[in-house]
Amino acid sequence: MSYTAEMRESIKKVEATRPRRMEETHRRLTLEEQQDLLRRFHPDYLREGMRELRVGPNAGDRTPNEFADLLEARSRVDPRTFDLSRVDYDTDVLVIGGGGAGASAALLAQEQGVRVLLATKLRFGDANTMMAQGGIQAADRPEDSPAIHYLDVIGGGHFTNIPELVEALVMDAPEVIRWLESLGCMFDKLPDGTMVEAHGGGTSRKRMHSARDYTGAEIMRTLRDEVRSRPDIQVLEFAPAIELVLDDKGQAAGAILMNLETGDRLLVRAKTVVLATGGSGRLHYQGFPTTNHYGATGDGVVIAYRAGARLAFMDTMQYHPTGAAYPEQILGLLVTEKVRGLGAQVVNVDGEQFVYPLETRDVEAAAFIRECKERGKGVITPTGQPGVWLDSPMIEWLKGPGTVEKALPAMVRQFKRFGIDIAKEPMLVYPTLHYQNGGVLLQTDGSTTVPNLFAAGEISGGVHGRNRLMGNSLLEITVFGRRAGRAAALKAKEVKPGRLTLEHVLAWERQLAEAGLNPQIVSPLLLPEYTRHVR
Amino acid sequence: MTEELVPVFIMGKRYDVPSSLTIMKAMEYAGYQLVRGVGCRGGFCGACATVYRLQGDDTLYFGLACQTVVQPNMYLTQIPFFPAQRAEYDISTLQPRPERLFSLYPELLRCLGCGTCTKACPQELDVKGYMAAAMRGDIARVADLSFDCIMCGLCAARCPVGEAQYNIAILCRRLYGRYLAPRSQHLEDRLAEIRAGQFNQALEELKSLSLDELKARYKARQIEPE
Ligand SMILES: Cc1cc2nc3c(=O)[nH]c(=O)nc-3n(C[C@H](O)[C@H](O)[C@H](O)COP(=O)(O)OP(=O)(O)OC[C@H]3O[C@@H](n4cnc5c(N)ncnc54)[C@H](O)[C@@H]3O)c2cc1C
Ligand code: FES
């Protein structure tokens, strides 16, 4: 594959300027310049990219058009004809979503001695959790403390986070690391048992725990294996939830699932429900590619909203500055921040720097977009995708030959498959949709504004405020997955279930009509549409 | 721009697809809506195990559909699920001893050491090597060698004696992580401090700060050097 002739021309310029650039450091932006850049180029600030919701508990709040369309769509279920008297599965706690948050919730719920059913869209573990490479934060070194962690989280979130949620996050963190270890997770350690911990963007102490390049995978496969070891937890794969079911007291009381292979509907009756369906990168806001897994389509947020749950921070998404822009096959996949951390500069088509490489993620991403969109200094690939160069060969000059291979094995493997040697040639990168900062509003026990409905993980909003720091998401899914699972089980023991109803779906239809909306699409989306049909 | 189209045979049926696509994108180009055989799309989840052959070549090749580019006259099929054996256990009551491994997976000792698993591994792991370590009861070695396993199941699908290599591997990694890895004293100390309520006051204070005070605290943070 490797690079095209035009791209090679640009690479020659990158090589020509490299010796000079070795001596240069691009100046950092002032706070004012950062704000200006964000306002003009960050996708969150693009007015055309967002609109106000017209119905539901968050009417008047802004969210990306693609999400708004799904939030204001029709149900996949006809509430008039769906037979609620035929129950396919009866359980105490229904967990929806088989990622890290869902698995944690299922385990803690089961430990309270209740029956648990976990339903997920694809295979158990086909989830964003599986893809996290970097690490998980926890303040467990003597030079660190939960209070310092708290400050980092809340500053990273631009002081908008909900304080009680942050407190829960940082105070539970060491316990969560111990819990994961007790289940068999292998964290990176020195021979004497000291955890190997690193900095991440926005941390003031080294507290990033890792499991080689596969931290999320190690956590996910361990949790999954533990769930499979417990006979009291039943797992249903390829069975996404398409609607919540309430009872006549307005409490969450189950869900309607769809057998993804046959299209048949399944009714689950439950005493409490935990939503853990993750993020929404596959909605490709403003046409951005994404780092997320195939099933990240925001389903849980949509069905929770229809059931009356309040959402928070729905107008902020995280774009990672360095997504792969070439080759097409890996478009949008994550190029780890570590590449810049090791000294690689970011340069334009002429081989010139235009931004300090380690600005915060949002500022860095906005600078890339400005370089390509406003200044026309991006490199254009054969598919029309713009990008800028991440000058990885510099690392070999700065840190010695062989460093790239040693420090970035996963990246080397990823690009080598397509004939690109990142130790010798730069990588073309462009911002990619990475993380849903907001979602279903939570209390510290994972409860939502709908009785008996709990939520945890990337689906939720409030913990990270307007911006999440790396390593706090794997932490969030375990901390709040555990809290939500435990609280849902305790609640399940005492609820007096009422009669099942889909009245909220009928009410939703009325609200849409009153707002003058007549949506033609149904939601949740379930899977992105990538299939090409000739006719 | 028109791209060169090449013929590929998906489960025996011919489709002409752009030569630059991965197998996964080629299937979507051909009109498949993928439900099975797709997960992360980034080489991490193992959902997209694929077997293929090239015309005129008797070798069987293995790969991840999301990471492998199509080739002309590729005959392919996905193996998104394989009914491999998984032992029942409770990690909290197991002992990290070779006998436990052998009693949970007695078929382990049937391994022929033929290396078919290694050839099938899309992560290029030394599967045969870790199986040999497992037969010696060297749990730590299995954990180390199998660490990058994405549990796609191709090893088990190809094994002539029906081993479930990847399930044996995860059991060893869990045993290692829980019982054999060195303990972290600093973690234990921190947990004790939290239980003793040592940070409660600091947290209460931070939560009570005004926005300006909080910002000032944030700005005044000392950053630990790299
Ligand atoms: C490439 C990448 C790298 C990352 N790196 C890091 C990192 O280094 N550190 C860090 O802290 N965070 C990182 N993150 C973020 C972090 O991995 C995720 O935010 C987190 O794992 C989300 O966990 P979750 O359980 O909430 O959701 P997921 O893990 O995505 O799980 C959600 C599950 O719900 C299922 N689901 C979806 N819809 C439905 C439905 N309708 N019905 C039933 N089930 C459904 C999905 O299929 C999936 O299995 C990274 C993310 C990505 C994508
Ligand atoms: S889809 Fe996850 S490894 Fe290919």
Short mmCIF file of N, CA and C in Angstrom, two decimals, chain A residues 122-123 126 130-131 133 139-142 144-147 150-152 155-156 159 167 171 174-175 178 181-186 189-195 197 199 202 204-206 211-212 214 218 221-222 224-226 228-229 238 260-261 282 292-294 328-329 333 382 413-414 417-418 527-533, chain B residues 1 20-22 25 28-36 38-42 44-47 66-67 69 80 86 88-89 91 122-123 143-144 146-151 170 173-174 176-178 181-184 186-188 190-191 194-195 199-200 202-204 206-207 211 214-215 217-218 221-226:
data_model
loop_
_atom_site.label_atom_id
_atom_site.label_comp_id
_atom_site.label_asym_id
_atom_site.label_seq_id
_atom_site.Cartn_x
_atom_site.Cartn_y
_atom_site.Cartn_z
N LEU A 122 -23.74 -7.41 20.76
CA LEU A 122 -22.94 -8.30 19.92
C LEU A 122 -22.41 -9.41 20.82
N ARG A 123 -21.14 -9.80 20.65
CA ARG A 123 -20.61 -10.76 21.61
C ARG A 123 -20.36 -10.03 22.93
N ASP A 126 -17.52 -7.34 23.11
CA ASP A 126 -17.32 -6.51 21.92
C ASP A 126 -17.74 -5.11 22.33
N MET A 130 -12.75 -3.13 25.50
CA MET A 130 -11.75 -4.04 24.94
C MET A 130 -10.63 -3.28 24.22
N MET A 131 -10.90 -2.06 23.79
CA MET A 131 -9.96 -1.35 22.92
C MET A 131 -9.01 -0.41 23.66
N GLN A 133 -6.07 1.08 25.49
CA GLN A 133 -4.69 0.60 25.57
C GLN A 133 -3.95 1.24 26.73
N ALA A 139 -5.14 6.71 42.62
CA ALA A 139 -4.12 7.36 43.43
C ALA A 139 -3.70 6.42 44.55
N ASP A 140 -2.70 5.59 44.28
CA ASP A 140 -2.30 4.61 45.29
C ASP A 140 -0.81 4.67 45.62
N ARG A 141 -0.14 5.76 45.21
CA ARG A 141 1.26 5.90 45.59
C ARG A 141 1.36 6.90 46.73
N PRO A 142 2.40 6.77 47.56
CA PRO A 142 2.51 7.67 48.72
C PRO A 142 2.55 9.14 48.32
N ASP A 144 0.94 10.52 46.10
CA ASP A 144 -0.34 10.89 45.48
C ASP A 144 -1.44 10.74 46.54
N SER A 145 -2.62 11.27 46.23
CA SER A 145 -3.74 11.05 47.16
C SER A 145 -5.05 11.23 46.40
N PRO A 146 -6.14 10.68 46.93
CA PRO A 146 -7.44 10.88 46.28
C PRO A 146 -7.77 12.36 46.11
N ALA A 147 -7.31 13.19 47.02
CA ALA A 147 -7.60 14.63 46.91
C ALA A 147 -6.90 15.24 45.70
N TYR A 150 -8.69 14.14 42.70
CA TYR A 150 -9.93 14.92 42.59
C TYR A 150 -9.67 16.24 41.85
N LEU A 151 -8.62 16.94 42.24
CA LEU A 151 -8.30 18.22 41.59
C LEU A 151 -8.01 18.03 40.11
N ASP A 152 -7.26 17.00 39.79
CA ASP A 152 -6.94 16.74 38.38
C ASP A 152 -8.20 16.49 37.56
N GLY A 155 -10.37 19.80 37.31
CA GLY A 155 -9.75 20.79 36.44
C GLY A 155 -9.81 20.33 35.00
N GLY A 156 -9.55 19.05 34.78
CA GLY A 156 -9.63 18.48 33.42
C GLY A 156 -11.01 18.66 32.83
N PHE A 159 -13.99 22.30 35.49
CA PHE A 159 -14.72 22.64 36.73
C PHE A 159 -16.24 22.51 36.59
N GLU A 167 -15.84 12.58 43.69
CA GLU A 167 -15.40 12.05 44.97
C GLU A 167 -15.51 10.52 44.98
N MET A 171 -12.21 8.13 45.36
CA MET A 171 -12.11 7.39 46.62
C MET A 171 -12.23 5.88 46.42
N PRO A 174 -8.53 3.04 44.40
CA PRO A 174 -7.59 2.00 44.84
C PRO A 174 -8.29 0.65 45.09
N GLU A 175 -9.50 0.73 45.65
CA GLU A 175 -10.25 -0.50 45.92
C GLU A 175 -10.55 -1.24 44.61
N ARG A 178 -7.54 -3.12 43.41
CA ARG A 178 -7.37 -4.34 44.19
C ARG A 178 -8.39 -5.40 43.78
N GLU A 181 -7.40 -6.97 40.52
CA GLU A 181 -6.31 -7.91 40.77
C GLU A 181 -6.81 -9.21 41.39
N SER A 182 -7.75 -9.08 42.30
CA SER A 182 -8.25 -10.28 42.97
C SER A 182 -9.00 -11.17 41.99
N LEU A 183 -9.48 -10.57 40.91
CA LEU A 183 -10.13 -11.39 39.88
C LEU A 183 -9.11 -11.94 38.89
N GLY A 184 -7.87 -11.47 39.00
CA GLY A 184 -6.82 -12.03 38.16
C GLY A 184 -6.25 -11.10 37.11
N CYS A 185 -6.55 -9.81 37.17
CA CYS A 185 -5.95 -8.87 36.20
C CYS A 185 -4.46 -8.75 36.46
N MET A 186 -3.69 -8.74 35.40
CA MET A 186 -2.23 -8.63 35.52
C MET A 186 -1.80 -7.20 35.22
N LYS A 189 4.03 -4.40 36.90
CA LYS A 189 4.63 -4.20 38.22
C LYS A 189 6.13 -4.41 38.16
N LEU A 190 6.80 -3.80 39.13
CA LEU A 190 8.21 -4.11 39.33
C LEU A 190 8.28 -5.42 40.11
N PRO A 191 9.45 -6.06 40.12
CA PRO A 191 9.56 -7.35 40.81
C PRO A 191 9.15 -7.28 42.29
N ASP A 192 9.30 -6.12 42.93
CA ASP A 192 8.92 -6.04 44.35
C ASP A 192 7.43 -5.75 44.53
N GLY A 193 6.67 -5.72 43.45
CA GLY A 193 5.23 -5.54 43.56
C GLY A 193 4.77 -4.11 43.35
N THR A 194 5.70 -3.17 43.30
CA THR A 194 5.32 -1.77 43.06
C THR A 194 4.70 -1.65 41.68
N MET A 195 3.57 -0.99 41.62
CA MET A 195 2.92 -0.79 40.33
C MET A 195 3.75 0.16 39.46
N GLU A 197 3.61 3.07 37.17
CA GLU A 197 2.57 4.06 36.90
C GLU A 197 3.14 5.23 36.12
N HIS A 199 2.33 9.10 33.78
CA HIS A 199 1.48 10.27 33.62
C HIS A 199 0.51 10.05 32.47
N GLY A 202 -3.03 15.75 31.60
CA GLY A 202 -3.77 16.40 32.68
C GLY A 202 -3.56 15.83 34.07
N SER A 204 -1.36 15.33 37.53
CA SER A 204 -0.24 15.98 38.22
C SER A 204 0.62 14.96 38.97
N ARG A 205 0.14 13.73 39.02
CA ARG A 205 0.94 12.64 39.59
C ARG A 205 0.89 11.47 38.61
N LYS A 206 1.93 10.65 38.68
CA LYS A 206 1.89 9.43 37.87
C LYS A 206 0.94 8.46 38.55
N ALA A 211 -1.65 -2.54 31.72
CA ALA A 211 -1.40 -3.96 31.49
C ALA A 211 -0.85 -4.05 30.08
N ARG A 212 0.43 -3.81 29.98
CA ARG A 212 1.13 -3.66 28.69
C ARG A 212 0.34 -2.69 27.80
N TYR A 214 -2.46 -3.49 26.46
CA TYR A 214 -3.79 -4.09 26.39
C TYR A 214 -4.57 -3.92 27.68
N GLU A 218 -7.35 -6.55 28.96
CA GLU A 218 -7.06 -7.37 30.14
C GLU A 218 -8.20 -7.26 31.15
N ARG A 221 -11.51 -9.03 29.45
CA ARG A 221 -11.55 -10.48 29.35
C ARG A 221 -11.57 -11.12 30.73
N THR A 222 -10.97 -10.46 31.72
CA THR A 222 -11.00 -10.99 33.08
C THR A 222 -12.42 -10.90 33.65
N ARG A 224 -15.18 -10.70 32.02
CA ARG A 224 -16.04 -11.61 31.24
C ARG A 224 -15.88 -13.04 31.73
N ASP A 225 -14.64 -13.44 31.95
CA ASP A 225 -14.41 -14.81 32.41
C ASP A 225 -15.02 -15.02 33.79
N GLU A 226 -14.98 -14.00 34.62
CA GLU A 226 -15.57 -14.12 35.95
C GLU A 226 -17.10 -14.21 35.85
N ARG A 228 -18.74 -15.44 33.42
CA ARG A 228 -19.03 -16.78 32.90
C ARG A 228 -18.82 -17.86 33.95
N SER A 229 -18.05 -17.53 34.99
CA SER A 229 -17.80 -18.51 36.05
C SER A 229 -18.94 -18.56 37.07
N PHE A 238 -26.02 -11.01 21.28
CA PHE A 238 -26.76 -10.65 20.07
C PHE A 238 -28.23 -10.38 20.40
N LEU A 260 -30.86 -10.29 17.35
CA LEU A 260 -30.25 -9.57 16.23
C LEU A 260 -30.19 -10.43 14.97
N GLU A 261 -30.25 -11.74 15.16
CA GLU A 261 -30.16 -12.61 13.99
C GLU A 261 -31.51 -12.93 13.37
N ARG A 282 -19.94 5.70 16.79
CA ARG A 282 -20.39 5.23 15.47
C ARG A 282 -21.54 6.06 14.90
N ASN A 292 -14.16 4.13 18.03
CA ASN A 292 -15.03 3.25 18.81
C ASN A 292 -15.35 1.93 18.13
N HIS A 293 -15.84 0.99 18.92
CA HIS A 293 -16.24 -0.31 18.38
C HIS A 293 -17.54 -0.17 17.58
N TYR A 294 -17.84 -1.23 16.84
CA TYR A 294 -18.96 -1.24 15.88
C TYR A 294 -20.32 -0.93 16.51
N GLU A 328 -6.76 4.24 4.34
CA GLU A 328 -8.20 4.16 4.50
C GLU A 328 -8.61 3.02 5.44
N GLN A 329 -7.90 1.90 5.34
CA GLN A 329 -8.31 0.70 6.11
C GLN A 329 -8.34 0.95 7.61
N LEU A 333 -8.77 5.08 13.50
CA LEU A 333 -8.25 4.30 14.64
C LEU A 333 -7.22 5.12 15.41
N PRO A 382 -6.09 10.03 -1.29
CA PRO A 382 -6.88 9.73 -2.49
C PRO A 382 -8.38 9.72 -2.25
N ARG A 413 2.98 -2.44 14.56
CA ARG A 413 2.27 -3.58 13.97
C ARG A 413 1.13 -3.08 13.09
N GLN A 414 0.38 -2.12 13.62
CA GLN A 414 -0.79 -1.58 12.92
C GLN A 414 -0.42 -1.03 11.53
N ARG A 417 1.31 -3.51 8.68
CA ARG A 417 0.37 -4.31 7.88
C ARG A 417 0.07 -3.65 6.56
N PHE A 418 0.26 -2.33 6.49
CA PHE A 418 -0.07 -1.60 5.27
C PHE A 418 1.18 -1.01 4.63
N LEU A 527 -26.97 -0.70 14.82
CA LEU A 527 -25.72 -0.89 14.06
C LEU A 527 -25.58 0.23 13.04
N PRO A 528 -24.35 0.70 12.82
CA PRO A 528 -24.17 1.73 11.79
C PRO A 528 -24.40 1.12 10.40
N GLU A 529 -24.73 1.96 9.46
CA GLU A 529 -25.04 1.49 8.11
C GLU A 529 -23.81 1.64 7.22
N TYR A 530 -23.07 0.56 7.06
CA TYR A 530 -21.88 0.62 6.21
C TYR A 530 -22.05 -0.20 4.95
N THR A 531 -23.16 -0.91 4.87
CA THR A 531 -23.34 -1.82 3.75
C THR A 531 -23.59 -1.03 2.47
N ARG A 532 -22.90 -1.42 1.42
CA ARG A 532 -23.13 -0.76 0.13
C ARG A 532 -24.08 -1.66 -0.64
N HIS A 533 -25.13 -1.07 -1.15
CA HIS A 533 -26.03 -1.85 -2.00
C HIS A 533 -26.03 -1.22 -3.38
N MET B 1 -11.82 9.28 -8.54
CA MET B 1 -10.77 8.26 -8.70
C MET B 1 -11.39 6.88 -8.81
N SER B 20 -7.99 -2.19 -2.21
CA SER B 20 -7.38 -1.65 -1.00
C SER B 20 -8.16 -1.98 0.27
N LEU B 21 -9.32 -2.60 0.12
CA LEU B 21 -10.17 -2.80 1.29
C LEU B 21 -9.69 -3.94 2.19
N THR B 22 -10.02 -3.84 3.47
CA THR B 22 -9.83 -5.00 4.34
C THR B 22 -10.95 -6.00 4.02
N LYS B 25 -14.26 -4.63 5.28
CA LYS B 25 -14.89 -3.59 4.46
C LYS B 25 -15.30 -4.14 3.10
N GLU B 28 -18.68 -5.62 3.43
CA GLU B 28 -19.70 -4.57 3.45
C GLU B 28 -19.89 -3.97 2.06
N TYR B 29 -18.79 -3.84 1.34
CA TYR B 29 -18.86 -3.34 -0.03
C TYR B 29 -19.69 -4.30 -0.89
N ALA B 30 -19.52 -5.59 -0.60
CA ALA B 30 -20.24 -6.60 -1.37
C ALA B 30 -21.72 -6.64 -1.01
N GLY B 31 -22.10 -5.99 0.08
CA GLY B 31 -23.52 -5.93 0.41
C GLY B 31 -23.92 -6.61 1.71
N TYR B 32 -22.94 -7.16 2.42
CA TYR B 32 -23.27 -7.80 3.69
C TYR B 32 -23.48 -6.76 4.78
N GLN B 33 -24.54 -6.93 5.57
CA GLN B 33 -24.66 -6.17 6.83
C GLN B 33 -24.09 -7.09 7.90
N LEU B 34 -22.95 -6.74 8.43
CA LEU B 34 -22.29 -7.64 9.37
C LEU B 34 -22.97 -7.59 10.73
N VAL B 35 -23.21 -8.76 11.27
CA VAL B 35 -23.75 -8.89 12.63
C VAL B 35 -22.79 -9.78 13.43
N ARG B 36 -22.50 -10.92 12.88
CA ARG B 36 -21.48 -11.79 13.45
C ARG B 36 -20.14 -11.41 12.80
N VAL B 38 -17.83 -9.34 13.64
CA VAL B 38 -17.38 -7.95 13.72
C VAL B 38 -17.55 -7.46 15.15
N GLY B 39 -16.58 -6.68 15.61
CA GLY B 39 -16.68 -6.15 16.97
C GLY B 39 -16.00 -4.80 17.02
N CYS B 40 -14.72 -4.80 17.40
CA CYS B 40 -14.02 -3.54 17.60
C CYS B 40 -13.60 -2.88 16.30
N ARG B 41 -13.41 -3.64 15.26
CA ARG B 41 -12.92 -3.16 13.96
C ARG B 41 -11.49 -2.62 14.06
N GLY B 42 -10.81 -2.95 15.13
CA GLY B 42 -9.47 -2.41 15.31
C GLY B 42 -8.43 -3.43 15.75
N PHE B 44 -8.64 -5.75 18.25
CA PHE B 44 -8.53 -6.00 19.69
C PHE B 44 -9.48 -7.06 20.24
N CYS B 45 -10.57 -7.35 19.54
CA CYS B 45 -11.61 -8.15 20.20
C CYS B 45 -11.67 -9.60 19.73
N GLY B 46 -11.10 -9.91 18.59
CA GLY B 46 -11.10 -11.30 18.13
C GLY B 46 -12.41 -11.79 17.56
N ALA B 47 -13.34 -10.89 17.26
CA ALA B 47 -14.64 -11.33 16.73
C ALA B 47 -14.56 -11.74 15.27
N CYS B 66 -10.73 -7.48 10.03
CA CYS B 66 -10.61 -6.02 10.13
C CYS B 66 -9.18 -5.55 9.90
N GLN B 67 -8.23 -6.46 9.84
CA GLN B 67 -6.82 -6.08 9.74
C GLN B 67 -6.14 -6.62 8.48
N VAL B 69 -5.95 -7.06 4.35
CA VAL B 69 -6.39 -6.51 3.08
C VAL B 69 -6.70 -7.65 2.11
N PRO B 80 -16.82 -16.91 13.23
CA PRO B 80 -17.05 -15.97 14.33
C PRO B 80 -17.31 -16.65 15.66
N ARG B 86 -14.86 -24.93 27.85
CA ARG B 86 -14.42 -24.02 28.91
C ARG B 86 -14.75 -24.66 30.25
N GLU B 88 -15.43 -25.17 34.29
CA GLU B 88 -16.13 -24.42 35.34
C GLU B 88 -15.17 -24.27 36.52
N TYR B 89 -15.03 -23.08 37.03
CA TYR B 89 -14.20 -22.89 38.21
C TYR B 89 -14.59 -21.62 38.94
N ILE B 91 -12.47 -18.79 40.74
CA ILE B 91 -11.07 -18.37 40.87
C ILE B 91 -10.70 -18.14 42.34
N PRO B 122 -3.54 -15.14 14.59
CA PRO B 122 -3.40 -13.87 13.89
C PRO B 122 -2.57 -12.85 14.69
N GLN B 123 -2.37 -13.11 15.97
CA GLN B 123 -1.54 -12.22 16.79
C GLN B 123 -0.08 -12.66 16.77
N ALA B 143 1.07 -17.30 31.24
CA ALA B 143 0.49 -15.96 31.37
C ALA B 143 1.28 -14.95 30.54
N ASP B 144 2.58 -15.05 30.62
CA ASP B 144 3.44 -14.11 29.90
C ASP B 144 3.33 -14.30 28.39
N SER B 146 1.06 -15.69 26.58
CA SER B 146 -0.28 -15.59 25.97
C SER B 146 -0.88 -14.21 26.15
N PHE B 147 -0.10 -13.27 26.68
CA PHE B 147 -0.72 -12.01 27.12
C PHE B 147 -1.48 -11.28 26.02
N ASP B 148 -0.96 -11.28 24.80
CA ASP B 148 -1.61 -10.52 23.72
C ASP B 148 -2.76 -11.28 23.06
N CYS B 149 -3.20 -12.37 23.66
CA CYS B 149 -4.29 -13.18 23.08
C CYS B 149 -5.59 -12.39 23.03
N ILE B 150 -6.25 -12.39 21.86
CA ILE B 150 -7.54 -11.70 21.77
C ILE B 150 -8.69 -12.69 21.72
N MET B 151 -8.41 -13.94 21.99
CA MET B 151 -9.43 -14.98 22.15
C MET B 151 -10.34 -15.11 20.93
N ILE B 170 -6.32 -18.04 29.50
CA ILE B 170 -6.90 -17.02 30.39
C ILE B 170 -6.97 -17.54 31.82
N ARG B 173 -3.57 -16.80 33.17
CA ARG B 173 -3.35 -15.37 33.44
C ARG B 173 -4.08 -14.95 34.70
N ARG B 174 -5.29 -15.47 34.88
CA ARG B 174 -6.04 -15.10 36.09
C ARG B 174 -5.39 -15.68 37.34
N TYR B 176 -2.27 -16.28 37.66
CA TYR B 176 -1.06 -15.49 37.88
C TYR B 176 -1.40 -14.16 38.54
N GLY B 177 -2.37 -13.44 37.95
CA GLY B 177 -2.72 -12.11 38.46
C GLY B 177 -3.20 -12.16 39.90
N ARG B 178 -3.97 -13.19 40.23
CA ARG B 178 -4.53 -13.25 41.58
C ARG B 178 -3.55 -13.80 42.61
N ALA B 181 1.42 -13.02 41.10
CA ALA B 181 2.07 -11.72 40.91
C ALA B 181 2.45 -11.16 42.28
N PRO B 182 3.59 -10.43 42.36
CA PRO B 182 3.97 -9.86 43.64
C PRO B 182 2.93 -8.85 44.13
N ARG B 183 2.67 -8.84 45.42
CA ARG B 183 1.68 -7.92 46.02
C ARG B 183 2.20 -6.48 46.01
N SER B 184 1.28 -5.53 45.95
CA SER B 184 1.68 -4.12 45.97
C SER B 184 1.43 -3.54 47.35
N HIS B 186 2.17 -0.62 48.53
CA HIS B 186 1.65 0.76 48.54
C HIS B 186 0.14 0.80 48.33
N LEU B 187 -0.38 -0.17 47.61
CA LEU B 187 -1.82 -0.24 47.40
C LEU B 187 -2.51 -0.64 48.71
N GLU B 188 -1.95 -1.63 49.38
CA GLU B 188 -2.53 -2.06 50.67
C GLU B 188 -2.53 -0.89 51.66
N ARG B 190 -2.54 2.31 51.04
CA ARG B 190 -3.53 3.32 50.67
C ARG B 190 -4.94 2.87 51.06
N LEU B 191 -5.23 1.58 50.85
CA LEU B 191 -6.56 1.08 51.20
C LEU B 191 -6.81 1.23 52.70
N ILE B 194 -7.57 4.82 53.44
CA ILE B 194 -8.93 5.21 53.04
C ILE B 194 -9.95 4.66 54.05
N ARG B 195 -9.74 3.40 54.45
CA ARG B 195 -10.65 2.81 55.45
C ARG B 195 -10.63 3.59 56.75
N PHE B 199 -8.69 10.58 54.21
CA PHE B 199 -8.84 11.61 53.18
C PHE B 199 -10.19 12.30 53.21
N ASN B 200 -11.03 11.87 54.12
CA ASN B 200 -12.40 12.40 54.11
C ASN B 200 -12.44 13.91 54.26
N ALA B 202 -10.09 16.16 53.62
CA ALA B 202 -9.55 16.85 52.45
C ALA B 202 -10.59 16.92 51.34
N LEU B 203 -11.30 15.83 51.15
CA LEU B 203 -12.32 15.80 50.11
C LEU B 203 -13.47 16.74 50.45
N GLU B 204 -13.89 16.72 51.70
CA GLU B 204 -14.98 17.62 52.10
C GLU B 204 -14.57 19.06 51.84
N LEU B 206 -12.35 20.23 49.68
CA LEU B 206 -12.32 20.53 48.24
C LEU B 206 -13.72 20.75 47.70
N LYS B 207 -14.66 19.92 48.16
CA LYS B 207 -16.03 20.04 47.65
C LYS B 207 -16.67 21.36 48.08
N LEU B 211 -15.73 28.30 43.24
CA LEU B 211 -15.11 28.03 41.94
C LEU B 211 -13.74 28.69 41.83
N LEU B 214 -11.21 26.91 43.92
CA LEU B 214 -10.89 25.62 43.31
C LEU B 214 -9.92 25.81 42.14
N LYS B 215 -10.20 26.83 41.33
CA LYS B 215 -9.32 27.10 40.19
C LYS B 215 -7.92 27.46 40.66
N ARG B 217 -6.49 26.51 43.43
CA ARG B 217 -5.86 25.26 43.88
C ARG B 217 -5.34 24.44 42.70
N TYR B 218 -6.17 24.40 41.68
CA TYR B 218 -5.82 23.60 40.51
C TYR B 218 -4.55 24.16 39.87
N ARG B 221 -1.20 23.38 41.59
CA ARG B 221 -0.76 21.99 41.73
C ARG B 221 0.72 21.86 41.38
N GLN B 222 1.41 21.06 42.14
CA GLN B 222 2.78 20.71 41.79
C GLN B 222 2.72 19.52 40.84
N ILE B 223 3.39 19.64 39.70
CA ILE B 223 3.37 18.54 38.75
C ILE B 223 4.59 17.64 38.99
N GLU B 224 4.33 16.40 39.25
CA GLU B 224 5.43 15.44 39.45
C GLU B 224 6.23 15.32 38.15
N PRO B 225 7.57 15.43 38.22
CA PRO B 225 8.35 15.35 36.98
C PRO B 225 8.23 13.97 36.33
N GLU B 226 8.45 13.95 35.01
CA GLU B 226 8.40 12.69 34.24
C GLU B 226 9.33 11.64 34.82
#
